[in-house]
XYZ file of C-alpha atoms in Angstrom:
780
model
C -40.227 35.947 32.998
C -39.390 35.363 29.321
C -37.741 38.739 29.002
C -35.517 38.152 32.033
C -34.353 34.765 30.739
C -33.743 36.319 27.332
C -31.700 39.111 28.903
C -29.526 36.611 30.772
C -28.981 34.561 27.604
C -27.960 37.665 25.639
C -25.535 38.787 28.348
C -23.947 35.323 28.562
C -23.599 35.128 24.778
C -22.124 38.601 24.773
C -19.588 37.775 27.472
C -18.506 34.599 25.653
C -18.053 36.532 22.393
C -16.282 39.393 24.128
C -13.821 37.148 25.960
C -13.071 35.015 22.901
C -13.060 38.085 20.677
C -10.607 39.817 22.977
C -8.247 36.839 22.781
C -8.603 36.804 18.996
C -7.880 40.526 18.789
C -4.729 40.124 20.887
C -3.569 37.450 18.436
C -3.971 39.890 15.565
C -7.389 38.679 14.426
C -10.705 40.285 13.631
C -12.216 42.829 16.057
C -15.756 41.769 15.063
C -16.344 39.260 17.857
C -15.458 41.571 20.724
C -17.587 44.372 19.218
C -20.476 41.977 18.591
C -20.119 40.604 22.119
C -20.373 44.077 23.634
C -23.472 44.670 21.495
C -25.063 41.513 22.872
C -24.257 42.573 26.446
C -25.775 46.003 25.820
C -28.884 44.415 24.331
C -29.202 42.145 27.371
C -28.897 45.072 29.797
C -31.532 47.029 27.876
C -33.813 44.003 28.005
C -33.427 43.903 31.798
C -34.357 47.577 31.861
C -37.315 46.807 29.547
C -36.135 49.489 27.191
C -37.386 49.510 23.600
C -33.850 50.561 22.621
C -32.883 46.877 22.952
C -34.547 46.127 19.595
C -32.866 49.082 17.902
C -29.441 48.102 19.227
C -29.995 44.543 18.029
C -31.101 45.808 14.614
C -27.693 47.503 14.355
C -25.996 44.197 15.320
C -27.914 42.381 12.560
C -27.033 44.897 9.831
C -23.425 45.339 10.982
C -22.910 41.575 11.148
C -24.400 41.155 7.671
C -22.161 43.850 6.218
C -19.097 42.316 7.888
C -19.952 38.812 6.679
C -20.476 39.913 3.068
C -17.233 41.886 3.208
C -15.381 38.769 4.376
C -16.897 36.024 2.228
C -19.280 37.517 -0.331
C -22.490 35.620 -1.089
C -21.221 32.171 -0.102
C -24.155 30.663 1.796
C -22.053 28.039 3.560
C -19.932 30.761 5.095
C -22.723 33.282 5.678
C -24.888 30.751 7.510
C -22.631 30.160 10.541
C -21.918 33.884 10.816
C -25.537 34.956 10.857
C -27.739 31.972 11.662
C -27.839 32.399 15.424
C -28.138 36.177 15.109
C -31.227 35.891 12.897
C -32.879 33.260 15.104
C -32.379 35.404 18.206
C -33.682 38.463 16.309
C -36.859 36.625 15.409
C -37.271 35.652 19.069
C -37.011 39.316 20.091
C -39.960 40.080 17.803
C -42.257 37.613 19.569
C -44.975 39.044 21.871
C -43.299 37.500 24.954
C -40.309 39.810 24.518
C -41.565 42.784 22.508
C -44.718 43.568 24.537
C -42.958 44.211 27.883
C -40.605 46.626 26.068
C -43.477 48.906 25.029
C -45.572 51.395 26.947
C -48.998 51.641 28.539
C -51.620 54.134 27.343
C -53.604 56.337 29.778
C -56.402 53.832 29.432
C -54.133 51.020 30.591
C -53.652 49.374 27.181
C -50.176 47.860 26.683
C -48.401 48.490 23.366
C -45.303 46.587 22.344
C -42.117 48.256 21.144
C -41.952 49.016 17.454
C -40.900 45.986 15.405
C -40.059 48.033 12.325
C -36.277 48.660 12.712
C -35.425 45.098 13.738
C -37.972 43.605 11.353
C -36.473 45.468 8.385
C -32.921 44.458 9.322
C -33.951 40.809 9.671
C -35.807 40.915 6.364
C -32.703 42.269 4.626
C -30.561 39.517 6.192
C -33.039 36.791 5.220
C -33.266 38.050 1.628
C -29.463 38.023 1.367
C -29.432 34.498 2.791
C -32.014 33.268 0.263
C -30.163 34.896 -2.643
C -26.868 33.352 -1.498
C -28.506 29.905 -1.425
C -29.206 30.274 -5.147
C -25.621 31.220 -5.967
C -22.300 29.415 -5.719
C -19.421 31.856 -6.132
C -16.927 28.990 -5.856
C -18.403 26.957 -8.707
C -16.441 26.978 -11.964
C -18.541 26.093 -14.993
C -17.209 25.151 -18.379
C -16.952 22.331 -20.883
C -14.289 19.947 -22.103
C -13.875 19.462 -25.853
C -16.067 16.623 -27.107
C -14.312 15.833 -30.353
C -11.948 12.880 -30.585
C -8.342 13.958 -31.101
C -7.022 10.439 -31.700
C -9.266 7.850 -33.331
C -7.410 4.743 -32.101
C -4.985 5.819 -29.382
C -2.782 3.301 -27.579
C -4.274 2.231 -24.271
C -1.514 -0.108 -23.157
C -1.614 -3.881 -23.198
C -3.799 -6.155 -25.275
C -7.002 -5.889 -23.249
C -10.308 -6.684 -25.027
C -12.774 -3.769 -24.921
C -15.164 -5.607 -22.618
C -12.559 -6.582 -20.015
C -10.536 -4.994 -17.203
C -7.200 -6.777 -16.699
C -5.277 -4.468 -14.377
C -5.993 -2.011 -11.581
C -6.391 0.871 -14.058
C -7.747 -1.546 -16.737
C -4.461 -1.651 -18.685
C -0.779 -1.108 -17.781
C -1.283 2.561 -18.725
C -3.591 3.078 -15.732
C -6.053 5.246 -17.654
C -9.186 3.963 -15.866
C -10.892 4.336 -19.264
C -13.184 1.837 -20.959
C -13.943 1.878 -24.710
C -17.451 0.578 -23.969
C -20.219 3.010 -24.913
C -23.508 1.222 -24.248
C -23.980 3.437 -21.187
C -24.194 7.032 -22.387
C -24.967 10.479 -21.091
C -28.573 10.221 -22.252
C -29.359 6.808 -20.693
C -27.152 6.485 -17.610
C -30.038 7.690 -15.432
C -31.717 4.331 -16.147
C -29.003 2.233 -14.470
C -30.346 -0.313 -12.001
C -28.739 -2.841 -9.695
C -28.499 -6.297 -11.284
C -26.651 -8.269 -8.611
C -25.094 -7.896 -5.184
C -22.488 -10.082 -3.500
C -21.204 -9.994 0.081
C -17.696 -11.276 0.736
C -18.238 -12.119 4.407
C -15.065 -10.223 5.317
C -16.289 -7.489 7.654
C -14.491 -5.141 10.015
C -13.574 -6.850 13.284
C -13.490 -5.454 16.830
C -9.721 -5.977 16.984
C -9.033 -4.279 13.631
C -6.887 -1.182 13.343
C -8.672 2.092 12.665
C -7.807 2.232 9.003
C -9.409 -1.019 7.979
C -10.688 -0.154 4.533
C -12.193 -1.746 1.448
C -10.469 -0.161 -1.537
C -10.397 -2.925 -4.142
C -11.011 -2.483 -7.865
C -11.974 -5.905 -9.271
C -10.452 -7.325 -12.451
C -12.559 -8.858 -15.214
C -11.080 -11.587 -17.430
C -13.293 -13.821 -19.553
C -16.451 -14.236 -17.502
C -14.755 -13.961 -14.122
C -14.206 -11.127 -11.677
C -11.170 -11.336 -9.403
C -10.889 -9.303 -6.223
C -9.477 -9.256 -2.713
C -10.820 -8.107 0.658
C -9.349 -6.065 3.535
C -8.115 -9.211 5.297
C -6.670 -10.537 2.018
C -9.219 -13.103 0.957
C -9.009 -13.650 -2.804
C -12.358 -14.244 -4.514
C -13.537 -15.097 -8.011
C -17.094 -14.273 -9.096
C -19.180 -15.013 -12.160
C -19.169 -11.664 -13.981
C -22.738 -12.109 -15.250
C -24.475 -13.288 -12.089
C -22.168 -12.301 -9.234
C -22.146 -15.885 -7.954
C -19.029 -16.989 -6.110
C -16.711 -19.330 -8.040
C -13.998 -19.747 -5.431
C -12.528 -18.118 -2.339
C -9.021 -18.377 -0.900
C -7.952 -17.325 2.602
C -4.186 -16.799 3.074
C -4.586 -16.507 6.858
C -2.598 -13.295 7.033
C -3.537 -12.851 10.680
C -3.987 -9.664 12.674
C -1.388 -7.231 13.929
C -2.181 -4.025 15.856
C 0.972 -2.372 14.490
C -0.319 -2.337 10.912
C -1.342 1.188 9.988
C -3.501 -0.111 7.152
C -5.594 -3.248 6.782
C -6.631 -3.200 3.160
C -6.192 -4.645 -0.306
C -6.578 -2.493 -3.429
C -6.462 -5.348 -5.884
C -4.962 -8.527 -7.255
C -2.909 -9.001 -10.435
C -3.774 -11.297 -13.350
C -1.339 -13.179 -15.601
C -1.749 -15.628 -18.464
C 1.209 -17.853 -19.321
C 1.346 -17.844 -23.123
C 3.592 -20.909 -23.109
C 1.231 -23.042 -21.006
C -1.368 -25.297 -22.542
C -4.877 -23.912 -22.309
C -6.671 -25.299 -19.279
C -3.532 -26.662 -17.643
C -2.998 -25.931 -13.932
C -1.926 -22.326 -13.293
C -1.937 -21.423 -16.987
C -3.785 -18.335 -15.764
C -2.893 -16.909 -12.397
C -4.060 -14.393 -9.819
C -1.362 -12.887 -7.592
C -2.466 -11.852 -4.118
C -0.444 -9.415 -1.958
C -1.032 -9.816 1.771
C -0.791 -7.662 4.861
C 1.829 -9.972 6.368
C 4.178 -9.209 3.451
C 3.665 -12.214 1.199
C 2.848 -12.555 -2.493
C 0.853 -15.676 -3.296
C 0.202 -17.167 -6.755
C -3.234 -18.736 -7.266
C -4.743 -20.684 -10.125
C -7.304 -18.330 -11.680
C -9.539 -21.289 -12.504
C -10.026 -22.619 -8.976
C -8.080 -20.563 -6.422
C -5.551 -23.326 -5.698
C -2.011 -22.251 -4.813
C 0.446 -22.460 -7.738
C 3.258 -24.341 -6.002
C 5.682 -23.827 -8.904
C 5.953 -20.140 -7.976
C 8.608 -19.133 -5.417
C 8.458 -21.284 -2.267
C 5.457 -23.559 -2.835
C 3.461 -20.670 -4.227
C 4.492 -17.995 -1.722
C 7.060 -15.233 -2.035
C 8.288 -13.701 1.229
C 8.634 -9.952 0.634
C 10.646 -9.400 3.824
C 13.638 -11.225 2.350
C 16.761 -9.038 2.360
C 15.561 -6.674 5.095
C 18.077 -5.821 7.838
C 15.235 -5.037 10.234
C 11.923 -6.809 10.079
C 9.535 -5.691 12.836
C 6.203 -7.478 12.368
C 3.372 -5.305 11.081
C 5.628 -2.531 9.793
C 5.783 -3.658 6.138
C 3.240 -5.096 3.709
C 1.816 -4.615 0.247
C -1.583 -2.945 -0.093
C -1.533 -2.479 -3.883
C -1.483 -4.982 -6.744
C 1.921 -5.501 -8.370
C 2.541 -4.710 -12.045
C 3.097 -7.542 -14.506
C 4.999 -6.947 -17.753
C 7.700 -8.656 -19.789
C 7.340 -11.901 -17.802
C 8.149 -9.992 -14.634
C 6.058 -9.200 -11.599
C 7.178 -5.899 -10.082
C 6.244 -5.023 -6.522
C 6.993 -2.486 -3.812
C 5.707 -2.280 -0.276
C 4.241 0.081 2.285
C 6.464 0.941 5.253
C 4.557 2.244 8.272
C 4.771 6.022 8.500
C 6.579 7.422 11.516
C 6.997 4.225 13.497
C 10.728 3.656 13.604
C 13.952 4.598 11.879
C 14.778 0.871 11.913
C 12.109 -0.200 9.466
C 12.165 -2.289 6.332
C 13.549 -1.024 3.035
C 11.404 0.582 0.369
C 13.079 -1.536 -2.328
C 11.262 -2.173 -5.640
C 11.809 -5.720 -6.932
C 11.126 -7.582 -10.166
C 10.631 -11.339 -9.982
C 10.144 -13.910 -12.708
C 6.364 -14.108 -12.928
C 6.441 -17.885 -13.411
C 9.106 -18.985 -10.952
C 9.390 -16.137 -8.442
C 13.140 -15.833 -8.995
C 14.517 -12.343 -8.260
C 15.597 -10.607 -11.488
C 16.471 -7.114 -10.257
C 16.074 -4.853 -7.262
C 16.045 -1.057 -7.186
C 16.572 0.478 -3.775
C 16.259 4.267 -3.651
C 18.788 4.282 -0.816
C 21.346 2.442 -2.987
C 20.070 2.948 -6.544
C 23.152 1.838 -8.481
C 23.030 -1.774 -7.256
C 20.207 -3.328 -9.235
C 21.707 -6.808 -9.531
C 20.014 -9.236 -7.123
C 21.498 -9.123 -3.650
C 23.966 -11.776 -2.725
C 23.328 -13.974 0.329
C 23.997 -12.032 3.510
C 23.495 -8.631 1.901
C 20.586 -6.393 2.901
C 18.710 -3.522 1.351
C 18.998 0.015 2.702
C 17.103 0.342 5.952
C 14.132 2.656 5.797
C 14.650 3.937 2.252
C 11.760 5.739 0.469
C 9.089 3.214 -0.475
C 6.288 2.921 -3.000
C 2.963 1.759 -1.600
C 0.778 2.713 -4.564
C 0.269 1.318 -8.067
C 2.847 1.281 -10.880
C 2.287 1.913 -14.596
C 4.166 0.281 -17.464
C 5.024 1.158 -21.059
C 6.391 -2.074 -22.526
C 7.278 -0.441 -25.850
C 9.567 2.023 -24.089
C 10.649 -0.667 -21.640
C 9.835 1.498 -18.617
C 7.948 1.021 -15.366
C 6.841 4.194 -13.582
C 7.071 4.271 -9.792
C 5.280 6.808 -7.532
C 7.736 7.108 -4.681
C 7.275 7.977 -1.021
C 9.424 9.076 1.897
C 11.899 7.885 4.460
C 10.644 7.652 8.034
C 10.236 10.029 9.789
C 8.203 12.008 7.269
C 8.377 15.303 9.183
C 12.098 15.254 10.061
C 14.704 15.805 7.353
C 17.895 15.611 9.399
C 20.453 13.051 8.318
C 18.901 12.110 5.008
C 21.368 10.771 2.478
C 22.025 12.306 -0.918
C 20.062 9.488 -2.541
C 17.075 9.988 -0.252
C 17.078 13.723 -1.007
C 17.093 12.927 -4.721
C 14.411 10.242 -4.907
C 12.015 11.031 -2.054
C 8.542 12.169 -3.191
C 9.203 11.650 -6.863
C 8.104 9.767 -9.951
C 10.872 7.444 -11.107
C 11.105 5.628 -14.440
C 12.921 2.291 -14.134
C 14.227 0.134 -16.947
C 11.864 -2.811 -17.163
C 14.684 -5.256 -17.900
C 17.455 -4.072 -15.566
C 15.807 -1.925 -12.886
C 18.181 0.976 -13.577
C 16.572 4.386 -13.169
C 16.232 6.207 -16.486
C 14.838 9.458 -15.078
C 13.462 10.958 -11.894
C 11.075 13.879 -11.413
C 10.867 15.110 -7.846
C 7.587 16.745 -6.846
C 8.658 18.017 -3.386
C 12.153 18.986 -2.255
C 13.229 17.928 1.241
C 9.722 16.727 2.054
C 8.674 17.472 5.656
C 4.937 16.946 5.098
C 4.417 13.329 3.953
C 3.697 14.599 0.447
C 4.710 11.277 -1.081
C 3.455 10.633 -4.606
C 0.343 8.558 -3.807
C -1.268 7.962 -7.178
C -0.644 5.637 -10.081
C 0.868 7.674 -12.942
C -1.463 7.700 -15.947
C -0.034 7.161 -19.428
C -1.471 8.442 -22.704
C -0.343 10.100 -25.912
C -0.968 13.844 -26.202
C -1.348 15.579 -29.556
C 0.283 18.997 -29.505
C -1.058 22.006 -31.474
C 1.433 21.278 -34.304
C -0.036 17.734 -34.490
C 3.080 16.082 -33.120
C 2.315 13.275 -30.693
C 4.122 13.030 -27.368
C 4.062 9.943 -25.130
C 2.902 11.544 -21.889
C 2.604 10.753 -18.195
C 0.064 12.436 -15.932
C 1.121 12.413 -12.279
C -1.346 13.665 -9.612
C 0.119 14.693 -6.248
C -1.057 15.290 -2.708
C -0.086 18.958 -2.858
C -2.424 19.499 -5.818
C 0.017 19.751 -8.712
C -0.645 17.634 -11.798
C 2.632 16.834 -13.551
C 2.279 16.272 -17.292
C 5.606 14.865 -18.467
C 7.174 13.316 -21.538
C 7.317 9.766 -20.261
C 10.445 9.036 -22.315
C 12.542 11.598 -20.458
C 10.563 13.043 -17.555
C 10.761 16.512 -19.101
C 7.667 18.683 -18.619
C 5.053 19.038 -21.337
C 3.164 21.521 -19.174
C 5.678 23.931 -17.583
C 7.082 23.439 -14.092
C 8.513 26.358 -12.143
C 10.338 26.690 -8.843
C 8.528 28.959 -6.392
C 9.793 30.409 -3.083
C 8.814 28.298 -0.080
C 8.447 29.184 3.611
C 11.314 28.732 6.053
C 11.165 28.279 9.799
C 12.147 24.658 10.365
C 13.374 23.566 13.797
C 17.078 24.418 14.413
C 18.281 20.875 13.668
C 16.552 20.804 10.281
C 16.134 22.987 7.211
C 13.588 23.730 4.515
C 14.092 23.850 0.767
C 14.196 27.471 -0.420
C 11.960 26.672 -3.401
C 9.411 24.030 -4.330
C 8.317 22.861 -7.795
C 4.887 23.850 -9.042
C 3.202 22.674 -12.214
C 1.319 25.144 -14.380
C -1.553 22.640 -14.123
C -2.318 22.751 -10.438
C -5.233 22.333 -8.054
C -3.278 23.853 -5.193
C -5.607 25.854 -2.945
C -5.113 29.496 -2.195
C -3.526 30.010 1.238
C -5.885 29.884 4.187
C -6.856 33.136 5.855
C -8.676 33.833 9.097
C -11.881 34.491 7.162
C -11.751 30.889 5.902
C -12.248 29.515 9.399
C -15.582 27.823 9.813
C -17.998 26.254 12.244
C -21.638 25.354 12.635
C -22.110 28.415 14.843
C -20.350 31.705 15.363
C -18.850 30.283 18.589
C -16.921 27.344 17.161
C -15.981 29.523 14.203
C -14.472 32.029 16.632
C -12.525 29.235 18.355
C -11.175 28.055 14.984
C -10.056 31.622 14.270
C -8.184 31.688 17.586
C -6.542 28.333 16.845
C -5.626 29.507 13.348
C -3.546 32.301 14.855
C -2.030 30.073 17.527
C -0.619 27.630 14.964
C 2.282 28.356 12.638
C 1.004 28.944 9.126
C 2.849 30.506 6.205
C 1.002 28.876 3.324
C 1.730 25.676 1.424
C 4.866 23.944 2.769
C 4.744 25.523 6.243
C 7.267 23.345 8.134
C 6.244 21.297 11.180
C 6.997 22.964 14.515
C 7.013 22.397 18.252
C 3.996 24.680 18.732
C 2.128 23.042 15.859
C 1.702 23.998 12.216
C -1.206 24.004 9.804
C -0.409 21.819 6.797
C -2.592 22.697 3.817
C -3.187 20.732 1.717
C -2.810 18.055 4.372
C -1.193 14.667 3.873
C -4.657 13.274 3.074
C -3.906 14.970 -0.182
C -5.536 16.960 -2.860
C -5.175 13.707 -4.802
C -4.481 10.321 -3.247
C -4.237 6.684 -4.342
C -7.439 6.949 -6.393
C -5.480 8.961 -8.988
C -7.341 10.435 -11.980
C -8.984 9.025 -15.110
C -8.190 10.103 -18.669
C -9.955 9.713 -21.994
C -7.120 8.970 -24.452
C -9.297 9.807 -27.463
C -10.448 13.236 -26.275
C -7.232 13.685 -24.248
C -9.047 15.026 -21.219
C -8.861 14.217 -17.512
C -11.457 13.768 -14.759
C -10.488 13.933 -11.093
C -11.634 14.569 -7.549
C -9.519 17.260 -5.834
C -10.002 17.246 -2.067
C -9.125 20.017 0.365
C -8.662 19.303 4.039
C -6.161 21.063 6.286
C -4.151 19.026 8.796
C -1.997 19.998 11.746
C 1.477 18.743 12.567
C 3.165 19.202 15.956
C 6.607 17.857 16.807
C 6.894 16.158 20.196
C 10.328 15.909 21.885
C 11.384 12.352 22.652
C 11.311 12.990 26.411
C 7.635 14.012 26.190
C 6.435 10.862 24.428
C 4.669 8.518 26.888
C 5.232 4.754 26.862
C 3.192 2.807 24.371
C -0.188 1.984 25.843
C -1.518 -1.537 26.157
C -3.784 -2.307 23.210
C -2.605 0.750 21.285
C -3.215 0.280 17.570
C -1.457 1.572 14.510
C -2.656 4.818 12.970
C -1.354 7.675 10.871
C -3.360 10.095 13.025
C -2.655 11.068 16.609
C 0.800 10.521 18.103
C 3.359 8.947 15.765
C 6.336 7.796 17.843
C 9.249 7.875 15.359
C 11.332 5.478 17.459
C 15.022 6.285 17.004
C 14.372 9.927 16.091
C 14.625 12.956 18.424
C 10.979 13.885 17.880
C 7.665 12.188 17.445
C 4.833 13.966 15.680
C 1.198 14.536 16.543
C -0.917 14.762 13.392
C -4.531 14.944 12.421
C -7.115 16.939 10.498
C -7.632 20.558 11.568
C -10.974 20.139 13.342
C -12.975 22.545 15.477
C -14.541 21.993 18.928
C -17.466 20.120 17.343
C -15.101 17.833 15.377
C -15.922 19.337 12.011
C -13.255 20.934 9.798
C -12.087 24.364 10.895
C -11.789 25.449 7.281
C -14.871 26.392 5.322
C -16.288 24.051 2.681
C -16.186 22.926 -0.035
C -13.807 20.143 0.928
C -14.305 18.157 -2.256
C -14.888 18.790 -5.964
C -15.101 17.010 -9.278
C -13.094 18.617 -12.027
C -12.268 18.237 -15.708
C -9.040 19.231 -17.467
C -8.098 19.591 -21.118
C -4.684 17.915 -21.123
C -3.708 19.457 -24.448
C -3.925 22.971 -23.044
C -3.533 22.311 -19.327
C -6.707 24.310 -18.645
C -9.185 23.396 -15.907
C -12.574 23.444 -17.638
C -14.874 23.020 -14.643
C -14.821 22.474 -10.898
C -18.042 21.596 -9.030
C -18.812 20.792 -5.407
C -19.101 17.049 -4.949
C -21.091 15.169 -2.348
C -23.441 15.961 0.506
C -23.394 15.885 4.308
C -26.060 13.145 4.260
C -23.855 10.699 6.181
C -21.799 13.262 8.112
C -24.498 14.585 10.438
C -27.003 13.022 12.881
C -29.816 14.005 10.503
C -29.718 12.770 6.874
C -29.446 16.207 5.286
C -28.880 16.226 1.499
C -26.980 19.547 1.490
C -24.469 19.657 -1.359
C -21.583 21.163 0.559
C -18.733 19.457 -1.296
C -17.308 16.798 1.031
C -13.951 15.031 1.324
C -13.427 11.719 -0.370
C -10.868 9.049 -1.093
C -11.078 6.745 -4.082
C -10.801 7.108 -7.819
C -12.869 7.840 -10.930
C -13.506 5.842 -14.079
C -14.438 7.102 -17.571
C -16.291 5.362 -20.400
C -16.381 6.088 -24.128
C -20.044 6.931 -23.648
C -18.930 10.248 -22.144
C -19.772 9.255 -18.573
C -17.471 9.434 -15.541
C -18.232 7.271 -12.491
C -17.054 8.057 -8.976
C -17.876 6.912 -5.446
C -15.215 8.074 -2.963
C -17.145 10.897 -1.240
C -17.969 10.425 2.442
C -21.660 10.216 1.679
C -22.483 6.681 0.594
C -23.288 7.103 -3.094
C -21.966 6.009 -6.451
C -22.446 8.825 -8.951
C -22.283 9.275 -12.692
C -21.252 12.583 -14.257
C -21.263 14.108 -17.693
C -17.573 14.095 -18.582
C -17.999 17.179 -20.750
C -19.354 19.533 -18.073
C -19.059 17.612 -14.783
C -22.778 17.722 -14.002
C -24.260 14.852 -12.000
C -26.447 12.537 -14.102
C -27.278 9.641 -11.757
C -26.556 8.316 -8.305
C -27.163 5.090 -6.414
C -27.317 4.753 -2.643
C -24.647 2.368 -1.356
C -25.103 0.165 1.726
C -21.644 1.214 3.016
C -18.901 3.685 2.211
C -17.770 3.605 -1.420
C -14.077 4.400 -0.938
C -12.923 2.358 -3.920
C -12.640 2.917 -7.659
C -15.449 1.608 -9.897
C -14.832 -0.433 -13.043
C -16.880 -1.556 -16.043
C -17.034 -4.491 -18.436
C -19.291 -6.332 -20.879
C -20.726 -9.831 -20.500
C -21.246 -12.403 -23.253
C -24.471 -10.886 -24.577
C -22.857 -7.423 -24.833
C -24.561 -5.922 -21.806
C -22.345 -3.366 -20.054
C -21.987 -3.595 -16.279
C -20.584 -1.072 -13.808
C -19.232 -2.582 -10.581
C -18.597 -0.786 -7.299
C -17.233 -2.128 -4.023
C -18.782 -0.664 -0.863
C -16.973 -1.441 2.349
C -16.113 1.849 4.018
C -12.894 3.537 5.065
C -11.641 3.714 8.634
C -9.800 7.027 8.284
C -12.816 8.969 7.047
C -15.324 7.161 9.225
C -17.686 5.825 6.576
C -19.890 2.825 7.249
C -18.023 -0.494 6.933
C -19.370 -3.321 4.825
C -18.464 -6.141 2.446
C -20.497 -5.424 -0.698
C -19.750 -5.862 -4.393
C -22.576 -4.374 -6.491
C -23.182 -4.466 -10.249
C -25.367 -2.031 -12.222
C -26.597 -2.163 -15.807
C -29.269 -0.710 -18.075
C -32.620 -2.529 -18.035
C -33.015 -5.178 -20.710
């Protein structure tokens, strides 16, 4: 009975492989699957006939499959496993007495002898040995070390921030995410323990949009921590104990049209002219998801009514169109030169009649508008007159700004005009400023330079990350004020922040064509010599848990348009790699300004993009909620777009891992020193498996003078510490929810150094939601 069932299973497997393999072959793909399928069918027939040749034929399948797999992917276990796992398991089953004995012969005395196990046994042993060896190797790992010596003994870090404090999103206006504290070091970080835990009470609600996320980096001033929550509660905590000091709820409401329900941080300001201890002498500014900016007294959370209109600034002022839920601020504004400078997120791909992406500077004390810079009308920076409006739907900036007060410049990472995937009808100004880093005059708002990172962007490759400022010492010992700009497409732009000219070379490289007839593509695209861009995907990079879903991903790969990085969107669907999730996103990178090195988390996840003609877009469904994935309607445009990660039949990525790394860069040379897989599938699978595959993540790193880099971000729920020099993991702590935020560090009154991480999850990557703020320190 067992042999008959086995024969049927082999024939069915063979037919499935042969049919799928035939389709793949017709699409120009590998012939392996159809050949392997025929081998399975032949094995099944021989099993029905009870022929010992079945084991010999299957031995050939095992060895041929092994040779093919090694030829395609080398000794990469994570790619060998899906290719050979099922084949080995079935081979071991064929060697069991229930199958092998009926395939043998009977002696004249009536004794039954099973078929010889030697040929199949040897082939399986060879395959298993190769598998074990590949588990011990990682051909994709890049080992190396960053220089440890300090290049600059006392480099500028921006702002006058005490060593034990963290005043802005990236600690200082330079956005370095670097702390000069060194109590926690490489040799003692493994001793970190939790010292307090606070829960905000703001948890994900049933009526929330999908991308409800907790991304905040707290600020530390004096002995207080200031933070916000996804639904825009502002909270102050005692930095030593984690006890709540005050909480403020702006009642920003709910709106299903918001694509994002999050808050990355608040902004802190101290009025030097105010008497110490007077009301609102120190303030916390809270951006909200209903497009307000609210000034709060840092001492007690009371609204500072002297700011704007009784403490509230309406950010929708001056907008020609103002659909509710389409515009809000998710990132903390920059404060410099008595100005508070803020942009806003415009929903991707909702409507061509959306709010403007204008950047505005207000008097930080009164809320009076000082200047406005609108990328759709960049020459008019004087405040708008009554009745005037900003350019509808101009490129916006939803991320964090950096400031160099000495140069009088604020650096803006700029996004796109809706729709992201359609370039028809864009103005000359949009073509110039879209997907760029722009330096604006801090006093007037005039643009001083612009560095575009994508020409005629059709992929939502907006600049997502806060530019990082530091001084770089060149080989001739000259010092250059530099800007480090991470991008979604993987390029790291290292520029002279005075002029925008490259320090590390930038070249123009040929780019694919093939846009829809109404549109065009740029013939070339800029590429930095310092780049984490992935090599183009090939069929052999398609992946799955089994050989079946891997085969399906190979078929889909050939059915989509794909010509490498910058493949344009299409009506049949295109693979976009890197996807708009980015190689780098809002978490940016961290730099050590003394060693002049960088630590980052490049992520690799392919997306797909399919244009949908207006006539084929169904009416909006009742209860439909905002999302960047799925169908984006692009009201007012001739096409909508259907977007999402490139997933296989089992809803895992079609491309092979690793999907996430940690990496270190010497910024003086532009050389990548190391690149290691980061994160496990512990929280990605039904079973808690600690396999270090290298998983996607979203969030940012932080570096300390002790030579330690901290990073959560990965889709397994851990906060990790790494040796900055070589990128090796030194410590990790299990988080009660997803850690898709950026950690920070500070010192309390007795000098003890704390590391704080927010754990609240991220809707887009499916991590566990929560409302936790957790502090770690070395034991006393």
